[in-house]
Amino acid sequence: MGSAAVAELRRWLIPGAPLALLFLGGALLSPWVRYFAVYMGLVAAPLLLGAVLTATVRSRHSRGYLAKWIDLENQLEDRLASAVEWDALPQLDGFQQRCVETLATELASRRLELPRTRPRNLLFTLTAAMVLTAALAFSLGRRAPEREADATEKVKLAAPVAAGAGEAVKALGEQVASLEDVQLAQLASDLSVLVQKLDAGSLDRERSLAELERLRREATQLGATRAGGASLDTSGSGALGPLARALASGDLKSAEAALDRVSGQLAAGSLADEEVARLRTLVGALASVAESASAPDGAALLRKVADKLGDADPAASAQQLAAAKGLLPSLMKHLSAAGAAERAAQVSAALERSLGPDAPEREVVASLKAPHGPAAAGAGQPLPSGQTSLLGQNGAGDGVVAEPRSAPPHTPSDQGSELRPAGVWNGRVLRELFTDSGSAPSDEVRRLLVEHERVAEQRFERDEIPGQYTDAVRAYFAGLHARGGSWTPTRK
Amino acid sequence: MDTDQEVAEFQRVFSTAVEQIHRSIIGQSEAIEFALIGLIAGGHVLLEGAPGLGKTRLVKTLSRLFNLQFSRIQFTPDLMPADILGTNILSQNEKGERVFVFQGGPIFGNIVLADEVNRGTPKTQSALLEAMEEHTVTIQGKRYQLPPPFFVMATQNPIEMEGVYPLPEAQLDRFMFKIEVQPPPASDMRAIIDVPVSLPEEKPLFRLDDLAALQRTLARVPVASHLKDYVVRLYRATHPTSPEAPNITRQYIRYGTSPRGAQALMLAAKAWALLSGRFNVAAQDIQRVAVPVLRHRLIRNFEAEAANITTADILGELMRAVSELPAK
């Protein structure tokens, strides 16, 4: 029976093993093949088992067959097979009786050799089976990552990811609040709401990923805008390395101290030519940041410093460089904004990964917990009073930072509101503000009002609004605030 | 007499007869053994060989040993059936009346030697058909029983010789064995030279009752069903149209053996089992007697004849192809 089972196994395995290997190889490469591999296995395994079992059952031999087999193995001259048949007879004749007696004598005089069969191609069959088993084990042990997921499936963040994301957006919101950057505040708010929805599992995968991608792109674009397209090389050593790293981390005091040291070294002529060249690049990058911060004077000064670097008079260059130290606070604010945007992009990207079919949860959580660049260093670090980048040359917007009316970012504790802090000043906001419903506007609407006021101020700084409207706009917002906390319903 | 004694008696008579025959015939052991088996089993034997190999002497010796009536028919092209069977002759009885009286031919004997049987015409050869199968002859509508035991031993010259008529398949099938008598080897030839051409007549050693006892013993040998199945498988394997036919059969055989061949195979195997001292038939008994029993029953096709493949070659291959083991 075992021989028949092996023979049946051989019959299927020897042609089937190469095909199975090809299929498994294909499954490692093609998702379609991998998709069908499971079904192929589900069909092939019972078929193979059934064939082997059937062969085993069908190969069961009668007593007569086995007796004849033993006869052949032991040269019993058909005595055993004949005796087995005659054993069923009610009475034996003389010849039959003597045949049985002769057989008994024969068996008593020697040891009976039971027939053994060695299945043909046993080694080949076992090799094929082992190869197939090893390939299966390898395939199962090293499954290719899933690349597909149901786009319509409602997704919910895993608890550690949700917690990490909540903390990340909370920190981001606090940082953004201190930066007084309306676009960043909008971005942080959107991200916060999205995290809430993801935590609640109310969005499908496609929409969630689309929203996260949009936020990531916006954050990246915003970061690039805030940094003026410049990037700081923080890899250097010597005197320039600490300066670049302090600038990148938003550490104003360290940056000022490092700049003083560099100025001193420049004046003493102890900077190598290569370092002077790197310093020129760094100052040029800061000039770009100043330009993006709508500080043309500062940008001009920094470009002038950059141009002077490497001239014959290092003392003069050092003096101009030291003079540029006064620009650092405003530049640091923009660098921090760029870092915050980068952090937002980082959080979005991590959440995108967490929604993938093969989500690396630990990696995502680590990524959410790891602050990067100025976003971390700048978070919660107060800027010197009256030295924000929002300060225009004319001091417009002074005091905004200190205002308690600054829009707090959404936190995971927020349950959301009908007015999404998407920054849309629409009819619903107006109705809430001006209709006589008898109740005060919600915090969301108040926050939205502040945000819009900031945007207006920022546009004033950039001269995006004609100057003749400035007073009217400020009066409009002041009028709204003059109503105090009562928010008396008013008809416009 | 118990079974052991029966078997021992069978072997004793057989070996004594063989020994006695060897006194006058040197060598030709296979021919002697199968002629004896044929006599005991009630089958007829066809000896094929060139003249002078001791065929006639073998038959004569056998008849003397068992005290049987011997008659000889020399087949020639002008031999007529009546010359074999006999005829009604006009005779005058005691009352003076003229009546037809049957005068039996040489077929009326216990051992009939049909010498050079293939020199007779097919018509004459066919005169033996009824006698060999039914042990009777029919002359002008009247049947005559042949005296028991009736045993035909025919000799024939090889087919390649001039002036011979091949025996028809129906005639061949009636012979239990066909034995090809080979020229003796050199060692036997030296002894043959010293044997006198004419030997003194030997006294009978056995009686007819002894032969009948041997036949009864032979009939009692049991055959297990798996061996009957084996014979059936062999039988079917000789037929080229059978699904069980091996390739060699399909390639070289035109017609397979008849059921009579299968019967003869089993009967001969029983005799061989007794000669081997066994109480049961074994597969090797069947294999041992298969060639003499079946070689003249297989009709080769042109391809086999052209390739000079003998029926013995085909049978050897066929027995290797057919497994002794039952199907399940």
mmCIF file with all atom_site columns, N, CA and C in Angstrom, chain B residues 167-210:
data_model
loop_
_atom_site.group_PDB
_atom_site.id
_atom_site.type_symbol
_atom_site.label_atom_id
_atom_site.label_alt_id
_atom_site.label_comp_id
_atom_site.label_asym_id
_atom_site.label_entity_id
_atom_site.label_seq_id
_atom_site.pdbx_PDB_ins_code
_atom_site.Cartn_x
_atom_site.Cartn_y
_atom_site.Cartn_z
_atom_site.occupancy
_atom_site.B_iso_or_equiv
_atom_site.pdbx_formal_charge
_atom_site.auth_seq_id
_atom_site.auth_comp_id
_atom_site.auth_asym_id
_atom_site.auth_atom_id
_atom_site.pdbx_PDB_model_num
ATOM 1   N N  . LEU B 1 167 ? 0.480  -29.621 -41.588 1.00 0.00 ? 167 LEU B N  1
ATOM 2   C CA . LEU B 1 167 ? -0.725 -30.049 -40.889 1.00 0.00 ? 167 LEU B CA 1
ATOM 3   C C  . LEU B 1 167 ? -1.644 -28.851 -40.661 1.00 0.00 ? 167 LEU B C  1
ATOM 4   N N  . PRO B 1 168 ? -2.933 -29.041 -40.893 1.00 0.00 ? 168 PRO B N  1
ATOM 5   C CA . PRO B 1 168 ? -3.855 -27.933 -40.626 1.00 0.00 ? 168 PRO B CA 1
ATOM 6   C C  . PRO B 1 168 ? -3.931 -27.634 -39.135 1.00 0.00 ? 168 PRO B C  1
ATOM 7   N N  . GLU B 1 169 ? -4.371 -26.385 -38.815 1.00 0.00 ? 169 GLU B N  1
ATOM 8   C CA . GLU B 1 169 ? -4.407 -25.942 -37.416 1.00 0.00 ? 169 GLU B CA 1
ATOM 9   C C  . GLU B 1 169 ? -5.281 -26.866 -36.561 1.00 0.00 ? 169 GLU B C  1
ATOM 10  N N  . ALA B 1 170 ? -6.391 -27.333 -37.143 1.00 0.00 ? 170 ALA B N  1
ATOM 11  C CA . ALA B 1 170 ? -7.291 -28.204 -36.380 1.00 0.00 ? 170 ALA B CA 1
ATOM 12  C C  . ALA B 1 170 ? -6.601 -29.502 -36.014 1.00 0.00 ? 170 ALA B C  1
ATOM 13  N N  . GLN B 1 171 ? -5.785 -29.984 -36.930 1.00 0.00 ? 171 GLN B N  1
ATOM 14  C CA . GLN B 1 171 ? -5.058 -31.227 -36.666 1.00 0.00 ? 171 GLN B CA 1
ATOM 15  C C  . GLN B 1 171 ? -3.984 -31.002 -35.601 1.00 0.00 ? 171 GLN B C  1
ATOM 16  N N  . LEU B 1 172 ? -3.263 -29.902 -35.752 1.00 0.00 ? 172 LEU B N  1
ATOM 17  C CA . LEU B 1 172 ? -2.187 -29.590 -34.800 1.00 0.00 ? 172 LEU B CA 1
ATOM 18  C C  . LEU B 1 172 ? -2.752 -29.436 -33.382 1.00 0.00 ? 172 LEU B C  1
ATOM 19  N N  . ASP B 1 173 ? -3.931 -28.824 -33.318 1.00 0.00 ? 173 ASP B N  1
ATOM 20  C CA . ASP B 1 173 ? -4.506 -28.541 -32.005 1.00 0.00 ? 173 ASP B CA 1
ATOM 21  C C  . ASP B 1 173 ? -4.833 -29.808 -31.237 1.00 0.00 ? 173 ASP B C  1
ATOM 22  N N  . ARG B 1 174 ? -4.953 -30.909 -31.955 1.00 0.00 ? 174 ARG B N  1
ATOM 23  C CA . ARG B 1 174 ? -5.298 -32.153 -31.280 1.00 0.00 ? 174 ARG B CA 1
ATOM 24  C C  . ARG B 1 174 ? -4.094 -32.833 -30.645 1.00 0.00 ? 174 ARG B C  1
ATOM 25  N N  . PHE B 1 175 ? -2.939 -32.364 -30.942 1.00 0.00 ? 175 PHE B N  1
ATOM 26  C CA . PHE B 1 175 ? -1.742 -32.901 -30.287 1.00 0.00 ? 175 PHE B CA 1
ATOM 27  C C  . PHE B 1 175 ? -1.505 -32.149 -28.994 1.00 0.00 ? 175 PHE B C  1
ATOM 28  N N  . MET B 1 176 ? -1.311 -32.912 -27.938 1.00 0.00 ? 176 MET B N  1
ATOM 29  C CA . MET B 1 176 ? -1.060 -32.260 -26.647 1.00 0.00 ? 176 MET B CA 1
ATOM 30  C C  . MET B 1 176 ? 0.305  -31.582 -26.638 1.00 0.00 ? 176 MET B C  1
ATOM 31  N N  . PHE B 1 177 ? 1.288  -32.304 -27.135 1.00 0.00 ? 177 PHE B N  1
ATOM 32  C CA . PHE B 1 177 ? 2.641  -31.745 -27.186 1.00 0.00 ? 177 PHE B CA 1
ATOM 33  C C  . PHE B 1 177 ? 3.171  -31.786 -28.608 1.00 0.00 ? 177 PHE B C  1
ATOM 34  N N  . LYS B 1 178 ? 3.990  -30.817 -28.874 1.00 0.00 ? 178 LYS B N  1
ATOM 35  C CA . LYS B 1 178 ? 4.820  -30.929 -30.071 1.00 0.00 ? 178 LYS B CA 1
ATOM 36  C C  . LYS B 1 178 ? 6.260  -30.828 -29.584 1.00 0.00 ? 178 LYS B C  1
ATOM 37  N N  . ILE B 1 179 ? 7.009  -31.909 -29.876 1.00 0.00 ? 179 ILE B N  1
ATOM 38  C CA . ILE B 1 179 ? 8.386  -31.969 -29.383 1.00 0.00 ? 179 ILE B CA 1
ATOM 39  C C  . ILE B 1 179 ? 9.325  -31.917 -30.570 1.00 0.00 ? 179 ILE B C  1
ATOM 40  N N  . GLU B 1 180 ? 10.237 -30.986 -30.468 1.00 0.00 ? 180 GLU B N  1
ATOM 41  C CA . GLU B 1 180 ? 11.218 -30.885 -31.544 1.00 0.00 ? 180 GLU B CA 1
ATOM 42  C C  . GLU B 1 180 ? 12.419 -31.742 -31.154 1.00 0.00 ? 180 GLU B C  1
ATOM 43  N N  . VAL B 1 181 ? 12.608 -32.781 -31.915 1.00 0.00 ? 181 VAL B N  1
ATOM 44  C CA . VAL B 1 181 ? 13.700 -33.711 -31.622 1.00 0.00 ? 181 VAL B CA 1
ATOM 45  C C  . VAL B 1 181 ? 14.957 -33.185 -32.300 1.00 0.00 ? 181 VAL B C  1
ATOM 46  N N  . GLN B 1 182 ? 15.908 -32.875 -31.451 1.00 0.00 ? 182 GLN B N  1
ATOM 47  C CA . GLN B 1 182 ? 17.156 -32.303 -31.971 1.00 0.00 ? 182 GLN B CA 1
ATOM 48  C C  . GLN B 1 182 ? 18.166 -33.414 -32.229 1.00 0.00 ? 182 GLN B C  1
ATOM 49  N N  . PRO B 1 183 ? 19.043 -33.194 -33.164 1.00 0.00 ? 183 PRO B N  1
ATOM 50  C CA . PRO B 1 183 ? 20.132 -34.158 -33.365 1.00 0.00 ? 183 PRO B CA 1
ATOM 51  C C  . PRO B 1 183 ? 20.923 -34.316 -32.075 1.00 0.00 ? 183 PRO B C  1
ATOM 52  N N  . PRO B 1 184 ? 21.329 -35.516 -31.755 1.00 0.00 ? 184 PRO B N  1
ATOM 53  C CA . PRO B 1 184 ? 22.025 -35.730 -30.474 1.00 0.00 ? 184 PRO B CA 1
ATOM 54  C C  . PRO B 1 184 ? 23.373 -35.040 -30.460 1.00 0.00 ? 184 PRO B C  1
ATOM 55  N N  . PRO B 1 185 ? 23.794 -34.613 -29.291 1.00 0.00 ? 185 PRO B N  1
ATOM 56  C CA . PRO B 1 185 ? 25.129 -34.017 -29.189 1.00 0.00 ? 185 PRO B CA 1
ATOM 57  C C  . PRO B 1 185 ? 26.210 -35.075 -29.363 1.00 0.00 ? 185 PRO B C  1
ATOM 58  N N  . ALA B 1 186 ? 27.433 -34.617 -29.466 1.00 0.00 ? 186 ALA B N  1
ATOM 59  C CA . ALA B 1 186 ? 28.548 -35.524 -29.756 1.00 0.00 ? 186 ALA B CA 1
ATOM 60  C C  . ALA B 1 186 ? 28.714 -36.570 -28.662 1.00 0.00 ? 186 ALA B C  1
ATOM 61  N N  . SER B 1 187 ? 28.483 -36.147 -27.418 1.00 0.00 ? 187 SER B N  1
ATOM 62  C CA . SER B 1 187 ? 28.666 -37.098 -26.315 1.00 0.00 ? 187 SER B CA 1
ATOM 63  C C  . SER B 1 187 ? 27.677 -38.255 -26.432 1.00 0.00 ? 187 SER B C  1
ATOM 64  N N  . ASP B 1 188 ? 26.446 -37.948 -26.831 1.00 0.00 ? 188 ASP B N  1
ATOM 65  C CA . ASP B 1 188 ? 25.450 -38.998 -26.996 1.00 0.00 ? 188 ASP B CA 1
ATOM 66  C C  . ASP B 1 188 ? 25.729 -39.832 -28.235 1.00 0.00 ? 188 ASP B C  1
ATOM 67  N N  . MET B 1 189 ? 26.277 -39.186 -29.230 1.00 0.00 ? 189 MET B N  1
ATOM 68  C CA . MET B 1 189 ? 26.511 -39.901 -30.490 1.00 0.00 ? 189 MET B CA 1
ATOM 69  C C  . MET B 1 189 ? 27.456 -41.089 -30.300 1.00 0.00 ? 189 MET B C  1
ATOM 70  N N  . ARG B 1 190 ? 28.477 -40.932 -29.468 1.00 0.00 ? 190 ARG B N  1
ATOM 71  C CA . ARG B 1 190 ? 29.410 -42.045 -29.231 1.00 0.00 ? 190 ARG B CA 1
ATOM 72  C C  . ARG B 1 190 ? 28.672 -43.243 -28.654 1.00 0.00 ? 190 ARG B C  1
ATOM 73  N N  . ALA B 1 191 ? 27.739 -42.992 -27.747 1.00 0.00 ? 191 ALA B N  1
ATOM 74  C CA . ALA B 1 191 ? 26.968 -44.090 -27.160 1.00 0.00 ? 191 ALA B CA 1
ATOM 75  C C  . ALA B 1 191 ? 25.989 -44.678 -28.168 1.00 0.00 ? 191 ALA B C  1
ATOM 76  N N  . ILE B 1 192 ? 25.415 -43.801 -29.002 1.00 0.00 ? 192 ILE B N  1
ATOM 77  C CA . ILE B 1 192 ? 24.434 -44.258 -29.992 1.00 0.00 ? 192 ILE B CA 1
ATOM 78  C C  . ILE B 1 192 ? 25.080 -45.216 -30.976 1.00 0.00 ? 192 ILE B C  1
ATOM 79  N N  . ILE B 1 193 ? 26.324 -44.948 -31.299 1.00 0.00 ? 193 ILE B N  1
ATOM 80  C CA . ILE B 1 193 ? 27.020 -45.791 -32.276 1.00 0.00 ? 193 ILE B CA 1
ATOM 81  C C  . ILE B 1 193 ? 27.105 -47.233 -31.779 1.00 0.00 ? 193 ILE B C  1
ATOM 82  N N  . ASP B 1 194 ? 27.268 -47.390 -30.452 1.00 0.00 ? 194 ASP B N  1
ATOM 83  C CA . ASP B 1 194 ? 27.420 -48.736 -29.887 1.00 0.00 ? 194 ASP B CA 1
ATOM 84  C C  . ASP B 1 194 ? 26.084 -49.460 -29.708 1.00 0.00 ? 194 ASP B C  1
ATOM 85  N N  . VAL B 1 195 ? 24.988 -48.727 -29.868 1.00 0.00 ? 195 VAL B N  1
ATOM 86  C CA . VAL B 1 195 ? 23.687 -49.382 -29.680 1.00 0.00 ? 195 VAL B CA 1
ATOM 87  C C  . VAL B 1 195 ? 23.358 -50.194 -30.922 1.00 0.00 ? 195 VAL B C  1
ATOM 88  N N  . PRO B 1 196 ? 22.974 -51.460 -30.752 1.00 0.00 ? 196 PRO B N  1
ATOM 89  C CA . PRO B 1 196 ? 22.628 -52.271 -31.921 1.00 0.00 ? 196 PRO B CA 1
ATOM 90  C C  . PRO B 1 196 ? 21.418 -51.697 -32.655 1.00 0.00 ? 196 PRO B C  1
ATOM 91  N N  . VAL B 1 197 ? 21.406 -51.901 -33.953 1.00 0.00 ? 197 VAL B N  1
ATOM 92  C CA . VAL B 1 197 ? 20.319 -51.348 -34.763 1.00 0.00 ? 197 VAL B CA 1
ATOM 93  C C  . VAL B 1 197 ? 19.004 -52.024 -34.404 1.00 0.00 ? 197 VAL B C  1
ATOM 94  N N  . SER B 1 198 ? 19.045 -53.329 -34.252 1.00 0.00 ? 198 SER B N  1
ATOM 95  C CA . SER B 1 198 ? 17.811 -54.016 -33.867 1.00 0.00 ? 198 SER B CA 1
ATOM 96  C C  . SER B 1 198 ? 17.990 -54.600 -32.475 1.00 0.00 ? 198 SER B C  1
ATOM 97  N N  . LEU B 1 199 ? 17.079 -54.202 -31.608 1.00 0.00 ? 199 LEU B N  1
ATOM 98  C CA . LEU B 1 199 ? 17.160 -54.632 -30.219 1.00 0.00 ? 199 LEU B CA 1
ATOM 99  C C  . LEU B 1 199 ? 16.219 -55.800 -29.983 1.00 0.00 ? 199 LEU B C  1
ATOM 100 N N  . PRO B 1 200 ? 16.564 -56.691 -29.074 1.00 0.00 ? 200 PRO B N  1
ATOM 101 C CA . PRO B 1 200 ? 15.626 -57.747 -28.719 1.00 0.00 ? 200 PRO B CA 1
ATOM 102 C C  . PRO B 1 200 ? 14.390 -57.149 -28.076 1.00 0.00 ? 200 PRO B C  1
ATOM 103 N N  . GLU B 1 201 ? 13.282 -57.745 -28.311 1.00 0.00 ? 201 GLU B N  1
ATOM 104 C CA . GLU B 1 201 ? 12.022 -57.226 -27.775 1.00 0.00 ? 201 GLU B CA 1
ATOM 105 C C  . GLU B 1 201 ? 12.013 -57.308 -26.256 1.00 0.00 ? 201 GLU B C  1
ATOM 106 N N  . GLU B 1 202 ? 11.646 -56.203 -25.619 1.00 0.00 ? 202 GLU B N  1
ATOM 107 C CA . GLU B 1 202 ? 11.633 -56.165 -24.153 1.00 0.00 ? 202 GLU B CA 1
ATOM 108 C C  . GLU B 1 202 ? 10.298 -56.703 -23.635 1.00 0.00 ? 202 GLU B C  1
ATOM 109 N N  . LYS B 1 203 ? 10.415 -57.262 -22.448 1.00 0.00 ? 203 LYS B N  1
ATOM 110 C CA . LYS B 1 203 ? 9.184  -57.752 -21.828 1.00 0.00 ? 203 LYS B CA 1
ATOM 111 C C  . LYS B 1 203 ? 8.431  -56.572 -21.217 1.00 0.00 ? 203 LYS B C  1
ATOM 112 N N  . PRO B 1 204 ? 7.121  -56.622 -21.222 1.00 0.00 ? 204 PRO B N  1
ATOM 113 C CA . PRO B 1 204 ? 6.344  -55.526 -20.615 1.00 0.00 ? 204 PRO B CA 1
ATOM 114 C C  . PRO B 1 204 ? 6.632  -55.407 -19.121 1.00 0.00 ? 204 PRO B C  1
ATOM 115 N N  . LEU B 1 205 ? 6.823  -54.204 -18.693 1.00 0.00 ? 205 LEU B N  1
ATOM 116 C CA . LEU B 1 205 ? 7.060  -53.964 -17.266 1.00 0.00 ? 205 LEU B CA 1
ATOM 117 C C  . LEU B 1 205 ? 5.769  -53.578 -16.536 1.00 0.00 ? 205 LEU B C  1
ATOM 118 N N  . PHE B 1 206 ? 4.860  -52.963 -17.266 1.00 0.00 ? 206 PHE B N  1
ATOM 119 C CA . PHE B 1 206 ? 3.632  -52.470 -16.632 1.00 0.00 ? 206 PHE B CA 1
ATOM 120 C C  . PHE B 1 206 ? 2.426  -53.013 -17.374 1.00 0.00 ? 206 PHE B C  1
ATOM 121 N N  . ARG B 1 207 ? 1.343  -53.005 -16.628 1.00 0.00 ? 207 ARG B N  1
ATOM 122 C CA . ARG B 1 207 ? 0.103  -53.459 -17.237 1.00 0.00 ? 207 ARG B CA 1
ATOM 123 C C  . ARG B 1 207 ? -0.790 -52.254 -17.550 1.00 0.00 ? 207 ARG B C  1
ATOM 124 N N  . LEU B 1 208 ? -1.839 -52.548 -18.243 1.00 0.00 ? 208 LEU B N  1
ATOM 125 C CA . LEU B 1 208 ? -2.792 -51.480 -18.555 1.00 0.00 ? 208 LEU B CA 1
ATOM 126 C C  . LEU B 1 208 ? -3.373 -50.873 -17.286 1.00 0.00 ? 208 LEU B C  1
ATOM 127 N N  . ASP B 1 209 ? -3.527 -51.727 -16.266 1.00 0.00 ? 209 ASP B N  1
ATOM 128 C CA . ASP B 1 209 ? -4.074 -51.217 -15.002 1.00 0.00 ? 209 ASP B CA 1
ATOM 129 C C  . ASP B 1 209 ? -3.143 -50.184 -14.381 1.00 0.00 ? 209 ASP B C  1
ATOM 130 N N  . ASP B 1 210 ? -1.851 -50.444 -14.541 1.00 0.00 ? 210 ASP B N  1
ATOM 131 C CA . ASP B 1 210 ? -0.885 -49.474 -13.998 1.00 0.00 ? 210 ASP B CA 1
ATOM 132 C C  . ASP B 1 210 ? -1.063 -48.120 -14.678 1.00 0.00 ? 210 ASP B C  1
#
